[in-house]
């Protein structure tokens, strides 16, 4: 019984925190059989997903970092499976390769605008009682192998664009 | 620092050896460890002997037709008895003649390190063949084959001995063969032991009959002519050495770089390593015992680069693969000698176990760039990140470099290294405080235009002064003749000229820092460029 209550509370909590962001959030499904995820450092917590666009001269990296005591840590949510199903129904969840294919014809300017417009927000935090902000994205990676779990881990991703530089 | 022992692998194979009369019991306690050069150098006597061998290579030459051997002293396998009476160091050597097996240099002492007998040992197989025949974990069964050994500091004589497989184990319960005590009962701490496969040789009065000669088991005690010739029969030898061929750098590297994409990649890596043996030990040291994914990726990249281009130079510490040629290679090498440490300091940030990114800088006949509109143009240099291996790739145009003044090419090298540095600062996780301040600057140049790029804006606002100082220092310390000529022996101030060189590749993109500069200052910089550029040399100094 106690367990049951805590799950319900958890669902309510998640629903509340997600209420305003769910419409502009993106959940990308990574199939580790087919998609390459680069683990970083000696821990398996941190990873990176890359997509290069040779034609448009850009490289897009999603990375997830969790470093003890850092304000720049990415979130890891545990969403109930029902919610994942709901996200899929609403079109917020899709395979990462299908999503990346949609970016193929973007130049770097359009790429930046696309992510800023649809998924970004400014996160506020206090540092020595001064208010600071940085840009975050409502973009999450979900592993295909986790989709059937009761609570599905969703990894918030930071975004990094780089391009070919010439002289 | 002492490297940890190899893991306990293939226990089952030990069991098969139990009861095999050719596997000999180890009676005395011994330790085996890998030691690095920093430890070796503390052994003054050994260090002296090693440097003697290295400085008088004739000691090494002429043995079995060797003309050039490279002795690797970065790491040694160290065997010592618990009472300290016997100790030996085994070093890997490369540049062995074609068709010759794996070779080691063995330093063995039975007087606690006061004096060493030195041998060049040749095993029956190359490392590559051992791995191909026995797999990465062995056991390496040389039964019926020979080790040839050449004493280096005694009267020359060459001998072969039977190489009989011997598995020595070491665990908390003491040392014994094959994971079993001599009476055949298994080691209680069976999981905890490490295994070693060694052959034993006799240094004097050794085996005479080749394959039929007596086998002298590893037994450090009977150095003074006593001893037990158990198992093999025959006369006990007055000088039994424990040899240790099994520092197999290639094996170690292949194990650490696993898993591979497929068998083809693994074969390719093996093949590259065996044809570039000199890189194997530095690579193994770089990987350490527990390499990060980034170190593994850099290691694989270094191996592949070396395979495709045997002139490629790899600096594992700096994480840089250098495939420059000709003039740009020459100018790049001098960057390290320049009185100003700008480039060294910049590259130092790529060092260390936590480093995520490596650099591959290479020459290309011509370098092209196709922009978003499909227009292709030829450029002097290009920097891009290749995410699959975490390498920042820098291409330098040879044809452009050949046609340009030396200082312009140095400017291009600096410019591209700075691109790599900017990329590192933006991508390193977790960011340092300096990185965060840097990111604020970078982010203030929104990525909303094609030109100038935020990287060029950032370079213009944060790096121009460092580039100017680096170019000035380079000119004064590396290109002294040209500097004296251009500055009239130091009487003319060339600061505006160096600044102009730093602005190349930035001001033409119309970066903010240039736009905001007062017109008269811009004019002075442009004038200095026109005044001096055609008087400065094309050539890289010798
Ligand atoms: Zn540039
Ligand atoms: Zn044992």
XYZ file of C-alpha atoms and ligand atoms in Angstrom:
711
model
C 0.000 0.000 0.000
C 2.770 2.375 0.961
C 4.459 1.656 -2.341
C 1.307 2.398 -4.228
C 0.951 5.799 -2.642
C 4.505 6.785 -3.339
C 4.086 5.893 -7.005
C 0.948 7.964 -7.249
C 2.668 10.896 -5.602
C 5.528 10.470 -7.984
C 3.225 10.499 -10.990
C 1.502 13.612 -9.727
C 4.834 15.287 -9.184
C 6.061 14.414 -12.629
C 2.802 15.500 -14.205
C 3.011 18.853 -12.472
C 6.584 19.571 -13.392
C 5.930 18.514 -16.933
C 2.592 20.165 -17.347
C 3.884 23.222 -19.110
C 6.874 21.707 -20.845
C 5.450 18.546 -22.308
C 4.063 20.216 -25.384
C 7.463 21.463 -26.466
C 9.527 18.537 -25.349
C 11.228 15.947 -27.475
C 11.978 12.366 -26.496
C 14.357 10.584 -28.819
C 14.600 6.823 -28.782
C 18.075 5.405 -29.152
C 18.444 1.784 -30.127
C 21.870 0.820 -28.935
C 21.925 -2.039 -31.415
C 21.929 0.393 -34.316
C 22.744 3.838 -32.962
C 26.167 4.738 -31.665
C 26.354 6.342 -28.272
C 29.770 7.444 -27.044
C 30.412 6.932 -23.394
C 32.566 9.560 -21.826
C 35.350 9.243 -19.303
C 35.478 6.298 -16.950
C 31.883 6.599 -15.846
C 28.978 5.304 -17.838
C 26.708 8.104 -16.657
C 27.949 10.556 -19.226
C 27.388 9.997 -22.893
C 27.177 11.709 -26.227
C 25.255 11.227 -29.449
C 26.619 12.760 -32.622
C 25.228 13.601 -35.992
C 27.390 15.026 -38.764
C 26.031 16.764 -41.810
C 28.810 16.912 -44.375
C 26.736 18.717 -46.957
C 25.798 21.552 -44.632
C 29.148 21.613 -42.812
C 27.864 21.122 -39.331
C 28.112 18.633 -36.541
C 25.452 18.307 -33.879
C 26.209 16.689 -30.540
C 23.747 15.846 -27.823
C 25.454 15.171 -24.552
C 24.319 14.100 -21.155
C 26.501 14.887 -18.183
C 26.215 14.224 -14.556
C 29.107 15.551 -12.533
C 28.814 15.643 -8.753
C 27.966 19.113 -7.392
C 27.707 20.879 -10.715
C 24.859 23.276 -11.539
C 25.255 22.254 -15.154
C 24.152 18.707 -14.509
C 21.625 17.274 -16.856
C 18.465 15.864 -15.423
C 17.554 12.251 -15.423
C 13.807 11.679 -15.115
C 12.085 8.434 -14.372
C 8.778 8.632 -16.192
C 6.051 6.046 -15.736
C 5.584 3.857 -18.766
C 2.038 5.187 -19.223
C 3.409 8.644 -19.684
C 5.854 7.487 -22.327
C 2.943 5.913 -24.213
C 1.082 9.205 -23.945
C 4.111 11.141 -25.232
C 4.314 8.842 -28.196
C 0.635 9.308 -28.957
C 1.097 13.081 -28.931
C 4.064 12.870 -31.270
C 6.706 13.960 -28.745
C 8.578 10.681 -28.904
C 10.312 9.332 -31.980
C 13.314 7.367 -33.193
C 16.458 9.449 -33.171
C 17.480 8.598 -36.726
C 14.090 9.585 -38.126
C 14.337 12.850 -36.240
C 17.873 13.560 -37.451
C 16.860 12.944 -41.042
C 14.486 15.913 -40.767
C 17.448 18.196 -40.078
C 19.331 17.216 -43.223
C 18.500 20.303 -45.232
C 19.016 22.822 -42.458
C 22.005 25.104 -42.612
C 23.652 25.948 -39.298
C 21.551 29.051 -38.878
C 18.303 27.193 -39.398
C 19.519 24.412 -37.143
C 20.129 26.832 -34.270
C 16.795 28.547 -34.807
C 14.926 25.267 -34.958
C 16.147 24.099 -31.565
C 15.865 27.514 -29.912
C 12.343 28.078 -31.129
C 10.907 24.679 -30.293
C 12.768 23.317 -27.305
C 14.838 25.897 -25.438
C 14.259 27.798 -22.228
C 16.392 29.757 -19.822
C 17.091 27.989 -16.584
C 17.553 30.221 -13.547
C 19.733 29.427 -10.592
C 21.351 31.229 -7.712
C 25.063 31.557 -7.336
C 26.209 33.392 -4.215
C 22.695 34.865 -4.026
C 22.963 36.269 -7.530
C 20.478 35.103 -10.086
C 22.059 33.491 -13.127
C 20.693 31.759 -16.173
C 21.728 29.364 -18.866
C 20.022 27.918 -21.861
C 18.655 24.407 -21.615
C 16.603 22.231 -23.913
C 13.624 19.988 -23.316
C 15.285 17.213 -25.247
C 15.656 13.755 -23.759
C 17.152 10.510 -24.855
C 15.401 7.277 -23.990
C 16.933 3.882 -24.598
C 14.784 1.500 -26.561
C 15.748 -1.271 -24.167
C 14.246 0.743 -21.283
C 10.860 1.368 -22.902
C 9.151 -1.575 -21.231
C 10.268 -0.694 -17.738
C 7.693 0.526 -15.230
C 9.703 3.713 -14.902
C 11.601 4.715 -17.974
C 14.838 6.678 -17.504
C 14.874 9.838 -19.658
C 18.174 11.645 -20.016
C 18.131 15.380 -20.566
C 20.506 16.370 -23.314
C 22.611 19.465 -23.821
C 23.146 20.649 -27.336
C 26.333 21.497 -29.107
C 26.689 22.663 -32.659
C 30.046 22.963 -34.348
C 31.081 23.544 -37.901
C 33.972 23.201 -40.261
C 36.207 26.237 -39.855
C 38.446 27.442 -42.645
C 41.086 30.060 -43.208
C 54.808 3.498 -10.000
C 54.312 -0.222 -10.213
C 51.783 -1.385 -12.708
C 49.347 -3.978 -11.598
C 49.725 -7.565 -12.571
C 47.849 -9.108 -15.394
C 44.525 -10.543 -14.420
C 43.737 -14.065 -13.615
C 42.652 -15.494 -16.899
C 41.921 -18.862 -18.347
C 41.926 -20.843 -15.194
C 40.756 -23.872 -17.050
C 43.891 -24.017 -19.076
C 45.921 -24.325 -15.913
C 43.985 -27.329 -14.833
C 44.887 -29.174 -17.962
C 48.508 -28.612 -17.092
C 48.257 -30.242 -13.688
C 50.187 -33.404 -13.563
C 52.006 -32.650 -16.768
C 55.552 -33.612 -15.898
C 56.912 -30.798 -17.984
C 55.237 -28.174 -15.896
C 57.584 -27.562 -13.074
C 56.919 -26.592 -9.535
C 58.120 -23.270 -8.309
C 59.652 -23.798 -4.965
C 60.786 -20.450 -3.783
C 58.660 -17.390 -3.289
C 59.062 -14.774 -5.962
C 57.402 -11.613 -7.100
C 56.711 -10.504 -10.595
C 55.683 -6.973 -11.395
C 55.910 -4.427 -14.131
C 58.024 -1.432 -13.261
C 58.179 1.879 -15.063
C 61.249 3.834 -15.985
C 60.781 6.188 -13.032
C 61.359 3.223 -10.712
C 64.153 1.822 -12.814
C 66.069 5.070 -12.697
C 66.234 4.774 -8.908
C 68.316 1.643 -9.306
C 71.550 3.517 -9.944
C 73.589 0.489 -10.846
C 71.080 -0.770 -13.358
C 70.605 2.694 -14.813
C 74.352 2.901 -15.335
C 74.443 -0.454 -17.049
C 71.485 0.431 -19.247
C 72.969 3.698 -20.353
C 76.211 1.877 -21.120
C 74.330 -0.506 -23.337
C 72.491 2.331 -25.004
C 75.552 4.497 -25.528
C 77.759 1.681 -26.749
C 75.436 -0.094 -29.093
C 78.322 -2.181 -30.384
C 77.662 -4.300 -27.290
C 74.380 -5.166 -28.840
C 75.378 -5.273 -32.449
C 76.802 -8.186 -34.235
C 74.856 -10.580 -32.073
C 73.171 -12.994 -34.363
C 73.420 -10.520 -37.212
C 71.657 -7.681 -35.405
C 72.418 -4.344 -36.919
C 69.893 -2.173 -35.211
C 67.859 -2.828 -32.152
C 65.797 -0.439 -30.110
C 65.768 -1.090 -26.403
C 62.585 0.063 -24.680
C 63.279 1.066 -21.119
C 59.911 2.664 -20.378
C 58.718 -0.512 -18.776
C 60.342 -3.693 -17.518
C 59.165 -6.927 -16.097
C 60.761 -7.332 -12.712
C 61.203 -10.702 -11.054
C 62.652 -10.980 -7.584
C 62.882 -13.661 -4.976
C 61.461 -12.965 -1.578
C 64.895 -13.069 0.002
C 66.164 -10.537 -2.531
C 69.010 -12.724 -3.726
C 67.804 -13.005 -7.304
C 66.405 -10.214 -9.382
C 65.943 -9.708 -13.070
C 64.626 -7.038 -15.388
C 63.315 -7.940 -18.803
C 63.012 -5.284 -21.476
C 61.335 -5.366 -24.808
C 63.373 -4.680 -27.927
C 62.164 -3.802 -31.390
C 63.740 -3.295 -34.799
C 64.618 -6.934 -34.797
C 65.715 -8.444 -38.120
C 63.050 -9.830 -40.390
C 62.142 -13.403 -39.671
C 63.383 -13.268 -36.103
C 61.109 -13.954 -33.172
C 60.244 -11.763 -30.251
C 63.336 -10.479 -28.498
C 64.039 -9.286 -24.994
C 67.000 -7.956 -23.125
C 67.393 -9.628 -19.765
C 69.364 -8.195 -16.855
C 69.791 -10.818 -14.169
C 71.538 -10.475 -10.857
C 72.139 -13.047 -8.173
C 73.955 -10.728 -5.809
C 71.144 -8.376 -4.931
C 71.739 -6.054 -7.846
C 75.484 -5.477 -7.475
C 76.254 -7.018 -10.824
C 74.143 -8.058 -13.759
C 74.519 -10.612 -16.457
C 72.982 -9.329 -19.658
C 71.433 -11.385 -22.417
C 69.714 -10.834 -25.678
C 67.018 -13.477 -25.856
C 65.231 -14.610 -28.933
C 61.986 -16.500 -28.640
C 60.798 -18.936 -31.265
C 57.819 -16.844 -32.363
C 57.178 -13.241 -33.127
C 54.631 -11.635 -30.874
C 52.242 -11.515 -33.785
C 52.646 -15.218 -34.398
C 52.179 -15.998 -30.717
C 48.917 -14.093 -30.688
C 47.735 -15.639 -33.914
C 48.655 -19.144 -32.792
C 47.640 -19.045 -29.167
C 45.180 -16.184 -28.892
C 45.510 -13.253 -26.590
C 45.410 -15.180 -23.376
C 47.551 -18.151 -24.225
C 48.817 -20.447 -22.933
C 51.793 -19.975 -25.197
C 53.069 -23.421 -25.767
C 56.585 -23.456 -27.180
C 57.217 -27.087 -26.425
C 59.987 -28.404 -28.573
C 61.075 -24.950 -29.711
C 64.157 -23.079 -28.633
C 65.134 -19.845 -27.088
C 68.383 -18.518 -28.407
C 70.330 -16.345 -26.059
C 73.328 -14.176 -26.568
C 75.266 -13.121 -23.483
C 76.199 -9.489 -23.971
C 78.728 -8.829 -21.247
C 80.520 -12.122 -21.257
C 82.543 -13.905 -23.787
C 80.300 -14.259 -26.737
C 78.663 -17.569 -27.162
C 75.350 -18.478 -28.547
C 73.226 -21.187 -27.180
C 69.822 -22.599 -27.645
C 67.776 -24.131 -24.943
C 64.611 -26.070 -24.974
C 61.719 -23.905 -24.320
C 59.429 -25.858 -22.111
C 56.213 -24.367 -21.056
C 56.112 -23.372 -17.481
C 53.224 -21.628 -15.888
C 54.065 -19.833 -12.725
C 51.348 -18.495 -10.579
C 51.448 -16.080 -7.793
C 48.734 -15.640 -5.264
C 48.107 -14.896 -1.639
C 48.827 -18.496 -0.808
C 52.310 -18.398 -2.166
C 53.703 -19.275 -5.540
C 53.142 -22.492 -7.300
C 52.686 -23.808 -10.735
C 49.543 -23.946 -12.760
C 47.270 -22.817 -9.967
C 48.194 -26.001 -8.137
C 50.625 -26.891 -5.433
C 53.376 -29.299 -6.345
C 51.366 -32.126 -4.797
C 48.519 -31.383 -7.181
C 46.098 -29.835 -4.721
C 44.475 -26.631 -5.948
C 45.372 -23.282 -4.583
C 42.833 -22.161 -1.968
C 42.976 -18.657 -3.342
C 42.611 -19.952 -6.814
C 40.710 -17.002 -8.195
C 43.236 -14.542 -6.917
C 46.320 -15.606 -8.740
C 48.035 -14.244 -11.775
C 49.648 -16.449 -14.278
C 52.935 -16.226 -16.024
C 54.350 -18.364 -18.650
C 58.078 -18.476 -18.731
C 60.907 -20.381 -20.152
C 64.067 -20.898 -18.245
C 67.560 -20.737 -19.546
C 70.901 -21.543 -18.191
C 73.585 -18.934 -18.474
C 76.675 -21.045 -18.364
C 77.475 -24.665 -18.782
C 74.134 -24.598 -20.387
C 72.346 -27.139 -22.415
C 74.467 -28.577 -25.072
C 72.205 -30.709 -27.068
C 69.603 -28.340 -28.356
C 66.245 -29.929 -28.185
C 67.481 -32.792 -26.120
C 69.420 -30.701 -23.627
C 68.471 -30.711 -20.020
C 65.732 -28.459 -18.931
C 66.586 -26.375 -15.930
C 63.539 -25.352 -14.028
C 63.094 -21.954 -12.610
C 64.752 -22.156 -9.272
C 66.488 -19.086 -8.090
C 68.302 -20.697 -5.214
C 71.044 -22.712 -6.814
C 73.085 -19.913 -8.265
C 76.248 -21.085 -6.678
C 76.467 -24.256 -8.522
C 74.203 -26.304 -6.316
C 70.645 -26.733 -7.212
C 68.111 -29.201 -8.141
C 67.816 -30.473 -11.589
C 64.409 -31.811 -10.941
C 62.292 -32.921 -13.773
C 64.718 -32.609 -16.609
C 67.578 -34.575 -15.212
C 71.071 -33.783 -16.303
C 73.590 -31.621 -14.558
C 72.331 -28.740 -12.561
C 73.465 -25.511 -13.971
C 75.534 -23.026 -12.053
C 73.627 -20.046 -13.348
C 69.941 -20.422 -13.862
C 68.056 -17.360 -14.937
C 64.394 -16.682 -14.790
C 63.501 -15.195 -18.086
C 60.273 -13.528 -18.684
C 59.333 -13.095 -22.282
C 55.790 -12.282 -21.587
C 55.741 -8.600 -21.565
C 53.930 -8.588 -24.844
C 53.178 -4.975 -25.628
C 51.098 -5.799 -28.662
C 49.034 -8.284 -26.729
C 48.551 -5.769 -23.990
C 47.434 -3.051 -26.404
C 45.086 -5.336 -28.310
C 43.474 -6.438 -25.065
C 43.021 -2.870 -23.843
C 41.543 -1.622 -27.117
C 38.872 -4.332 -27.258
C 36.095 -4.608 -28.244
C 36.484 -4.039 -31.963
C 33.874 -3.155 -34.514
C 34.492 -6.448 -36.227
C 37.177 -9.007 -36.908
C 38.490 -6.968 -39.820
C 39.217 -4.026 -37.557
C 40.995 -6.229 -35.069
C 43.099 -7.809 -37.800
C 43.921 -4.406 -39.200
C 45.039 -3.149 -35.784
C 47.219 -6.224 -35.247
C 48.782 -5.850 -38.635
C 49.480 -2.144 -38.094
C 51.011 -2.766 -34.693
C 53.295 -5.490 -35.915
C 54.652 -3.240 -38.639
C 55.048 -0.303 -36.235
C 56.480 -2.057 -33.202
C 58.143 1.092 -31.887
C 54.842 2.747 -31.103
C 53.475 -0.176 -29.140
C 55.095 0.427 -25.769
C 54.430 4.176 -25.636
C 50.846 3.384 -26.615
C 50.557 0.730 -23.919
C 51.891 3.175 -21.332
C 49.499 5.858 -22.539
C 46.527 3.513 -22.195
C 47.469 2.608 -18.639
C 45.599 -0.145 -16.882
C 42.128 1.273 -17.273
C 41.902 3.446 -20.389
C 39.026 5.853 -20.864
C 36.902 5.504 -24.021
C 38.611 8.661 -25.278
C 42.069 7.161 -24.758
C 40.977 4.018 -26.583
C 39.597 6.038 -29.485
C 42.801 8.052 -29.726
C 44.904 4.889 -29.525
C 43.016 3.264 -32.399
C 43.274 6.430 -34.436
C 47.012 6.659 -33.823
C 47.502 3.054 -34.916
C 45.490 3.543 -38.094
C 47.288 6.791 -38.931
C 50.647 5.095 -38.501
C 49.545 2.245 -40.725
C 48.453 4.508 -43.542
C 51.408 6.824 -43.179
C 54.552 5.479 -41.581
C 55.859 9.058 -41.311
C 53.043 10.012 -38.968
C 54.340 11.107 -35.583
C 52.275 10.443 -32.514
C 52.638 12.347 -29.247
C 50.529 10.314 -26.877
C 50.879 12.727 -23.976
C 49.736 15.715 -26.023
C 47.143 13.585 -27.869
C 48.374 14.761 -31.206
C 48.961 12.867 -34.425
C 51.191 14.854 -36.723
C 51.167 14.081 -40.436
C 52.538 17.340 -41.731
C 55.149 17.267 -44.488
C 57.657 19.635 -46.057
C 57.656 23.321 -45.287
C 54.659 23.309 -42.967
C 56.104 20.386 -41.004
C 59.365 22.285 -40.607
C 57.602 25.472 -39.498
C 55.388 23.532 -37.117
C 58.360 21.799 -35.489
C 59.950 25.170 -34.791
C 56.835 26.293 -32.920
C 58.041 24.145 -30.027
C 61.403 25.910 -29.943
C 60.021 29.382 -30.097
C 60.812 31.395 -26.966
C 57.122 32.046 -26.511
C 55.294 28.986 -25.198
C 51.942 29.820 -26.753
C 51.476 26.617 -28.732
C 52.950 24.314 -26.072
C 50.665 25.838 -23.471
C 47.701 25.499 -25.786
C 48.477 21.854 -26.563
C 49.174 21.081 -22.904
C 45.452 21.459 -22.331
C 44.887 18.333 -24.416
C 47.042 16.255 -22.028
C 45.991 14.042 -19.203
C 43.724 11.135 -18.452
C 40.681 13.394 -18.323
C 41.301 14.856 -21.747
C 38.514 14.093 -24.169
C 39.871 15.285 -27.481
C 42.829 14.524 -29.669
C 44.249 16.416 -32.636
C 45.256 15.064 -36.014
C 47.114 17.693 -38.041
C 48.004 16.740 -41.593
C 49.169 18.130 -44.904
C 47.018 17.886 -47.999
C 48.038 18.927 -51.485
C 45.041 21.225 -51.654
C 42.287 21.925 -49.172
C 38.775 22.721 -50.320
C 35.650 23.863 -48.598
C 32.120 23.746 -49.916
C 29.804 26.230 -48.299
C 26.108 25.870 -47.576
C 25.232 27.239 -51.018
C 27.343 24.641 -52.764
C 30.181 27.008 -53.685
C 33.599 25.380 -53.451
C 36.661 27.399 -52.611
C 40.290 26.564 -51.984
C 41.541 27.452 -48.494
C 44.842 27.454 -46.578
C 43.655 25.449 -43.634
C 40.581 23.711 -42.324
C 39.580 22.428 -38.888
C 36.774 20.037 -38.196
C 35.679 17.714 -35.465
C 35.175 14.061 -36.290
C 32.780 12.766 -33.644
C 33.356 9.080 -34.267
C 36.834 9.225 -32.772
C 36.785 12.489 -30.799
C 39.548 13.856 -32.993
C 39.864 17.435 -34.122
C 41.218 17.185 -37.613
C 43.327 20.008 -39.027
C 44.231 20.057 -42.709
C 46.985 22.358 -43.948
C 47.272 23.046 -47.679
C 50.734 22.184 -48.979
C 50.335 24.106 -52.214
C 49.205 27.227 -50.368
C 51.993 26.849 -47.812
C 54.610 26.545 -50.533
C 53.486 29.758 -52.178
C 53.197 31.810 -49.019
C 55.679 33.522 -46.721
C 56.901 31.456 -43.778
C 55.257 33.777 -41.238
C 51.923 33.538 -43.047
C 52.069 29.758 -42.768
C 52.958 30.041 -39.073
C 49.910 32.307 -38.760
C 47.746 29.640 -40.363
C 49.101 26.952 -38.012
C 48.360 29.148 -34.994
C 44.913 29.968 -36.362
C 44.000 26.298 -36.774
C 45.427 25.260 -33.388
C 43.290 27.989 -31.848
C 40.222 26.562 -33.569
C 41.046 23.259 -31.865
C 41.466 25.033 -28.531
C 38.146 26.832 -28.921
C 36.451 23.564 -29.703
C 37.993 21.969 -26.607
C 36.921 24.846 -24.353
C 33.349 24.665 -25.616
C 33.081 20.899 -25.308
C 35.019 19.840 -22.246
C 32.846 18.452 -19.462
C 32.755 19.501 -16.753
C 33.711 23.023 -17.736
C 36.308 24.825 -15.649
C 35.517 28.354 -14.488
C 37.674 29.697 -17.307
C 35.749 27.555 -19.776
C 32.468 29.019 -18.521
C 33.667 32.586 -18.936
C 34.900 31.630 -22.370
C 31.533 30.097 -23.293
C 29.787 33.293 -22.315
C 31.918 35.194 -24.795
C 31.370 32.601 -27.490
C 27.621 32.486 -26.898
C 27.389 36.254 -27.102
C 28.182 35.850 -30.808
C 24.990 34.107 -31.714
C 25.259 31.400 -34.292
C 22.819 33.216 -36.510
C 25.113 34.207 -39.314
C 27.260 32.276 -41.744
C 30.008 34.858 -41.567
C 31.675 35.633 -39.334
C 31.401 32.408 -37.368
C 31.196 32.697 -33.576
C 34.603 30.969 -33.469
C 36.155 33.710 -35.589
C 34.469 36.400 -33.527
C 35.825 34.796 -30.364
C 39.284 34.393 -31.831
C 39.298 38.049 -32.835
C 38.227 39.270 -29.437
C 40.263 36.912 -27.246
C 43.282 35.565 -29.148
C 44.663 38.233 -31.466
C 47.096 39.584 -28.930
C 48.461 36.121 -28.057
C 48.854 35.344 -31.756
C 50.697 38.577 -32.314
C 53.088 37.829 -29.421
C 53.589 34.250 -30.619
C 54.420 35.417 -34.155
C 56.798 38.043 -32.844
C 58.578 35.539 -30.603
C 58.767 33.028 -33.455
C 60.249 35.593 -35.799
C 62.834 36.742 -33.259
C 63.934 33.353 -31.939
C 63.394 30.946 -34.830
C 63.820 33.176 -37.901
C 66.558 35.350 -36.449
C 68.203 36.212 -39.776
C 64.915 37.293 -41.316
C 64.004 39.241 -38.184
C 67.324 41.090 -38.142
C 66.939 41.934 -41.807
C 63.345 43.107 -41.545
C 63.748 45.038 -38.303
C 67.107 46.490 -39.270
C 68.736 44.582 -36.398
C 65.982 45.355 -33.976
C 65.786 49.070 -34.670
C 62.350 48.958 -36.293
C 59.213 48.153 -34.348
C 57.318 45.409 -36.215
C 54.413 45.029 -33.777
C 51.845 46.263 -36.276
C 53.130 43.762 -38.803
C 52.744 40.830 -36.378
C 49.291 42.050 -35.467
C 48.397 42.225 -39.149
C 49.492 38.597 -39.568
C 47.293 37.613 -36.629
C 44.298 39.298 -38.267
C 44.641 37.283 -41.472
C 41.669 34.977 -41.763
C 39.679 37.135 -39.325
C 39.418 40.667 -40.597
C 38.303 39.533 -44.030
C 35.310 37.917 -42.290
C 34.418 41.309 -40.878
C 34.503 40.309 -37.244
C 33.202 42.775 -34.672
C 36.563 43.364 -33.009
C 37.951 44.554 -36.340
C 34.902 46.681 -37.161
C 35.137 48.366 -33.760
C 38.779 49.283 -34.151
C 39.500 52.962 -34.898
C 40.117 53.534 -38.598
C 43.611 54.984 -38.132
C 44.671 51.852 -36.209
C 43.288 49.606 -38.935
C 45.167 51.654 -41.511
C 48.433 51.301 -39.611
C 48.021 47.545 -39.402
C 47.177 47.250 -43.108
C 50.095 49.470 -44.057
C 52.562 47.494 -41.946
C 51.370 44.328 -43.692
C 51.875 45.774 -47.172
C 55.233 47.227 -46.181
C 56.826 44.070 -44.769
C 55.090 40.994 -46.086
C 56.936 40.938 -49.421
C 60.304 41.412 -47.719
C 59.986 38.452 -45.401
C 61.253 35.014 -46.373
C 59.379 32.103 -47.901
C 61.688 29.556 -46.342
C 61.627 27.577 -43.181
C 64.894 28.081 -41.289
C 67.071 25.011 -40.887
Zn 39.316 30.036 -39.012
Zn 46.892 -19.693 -6.902
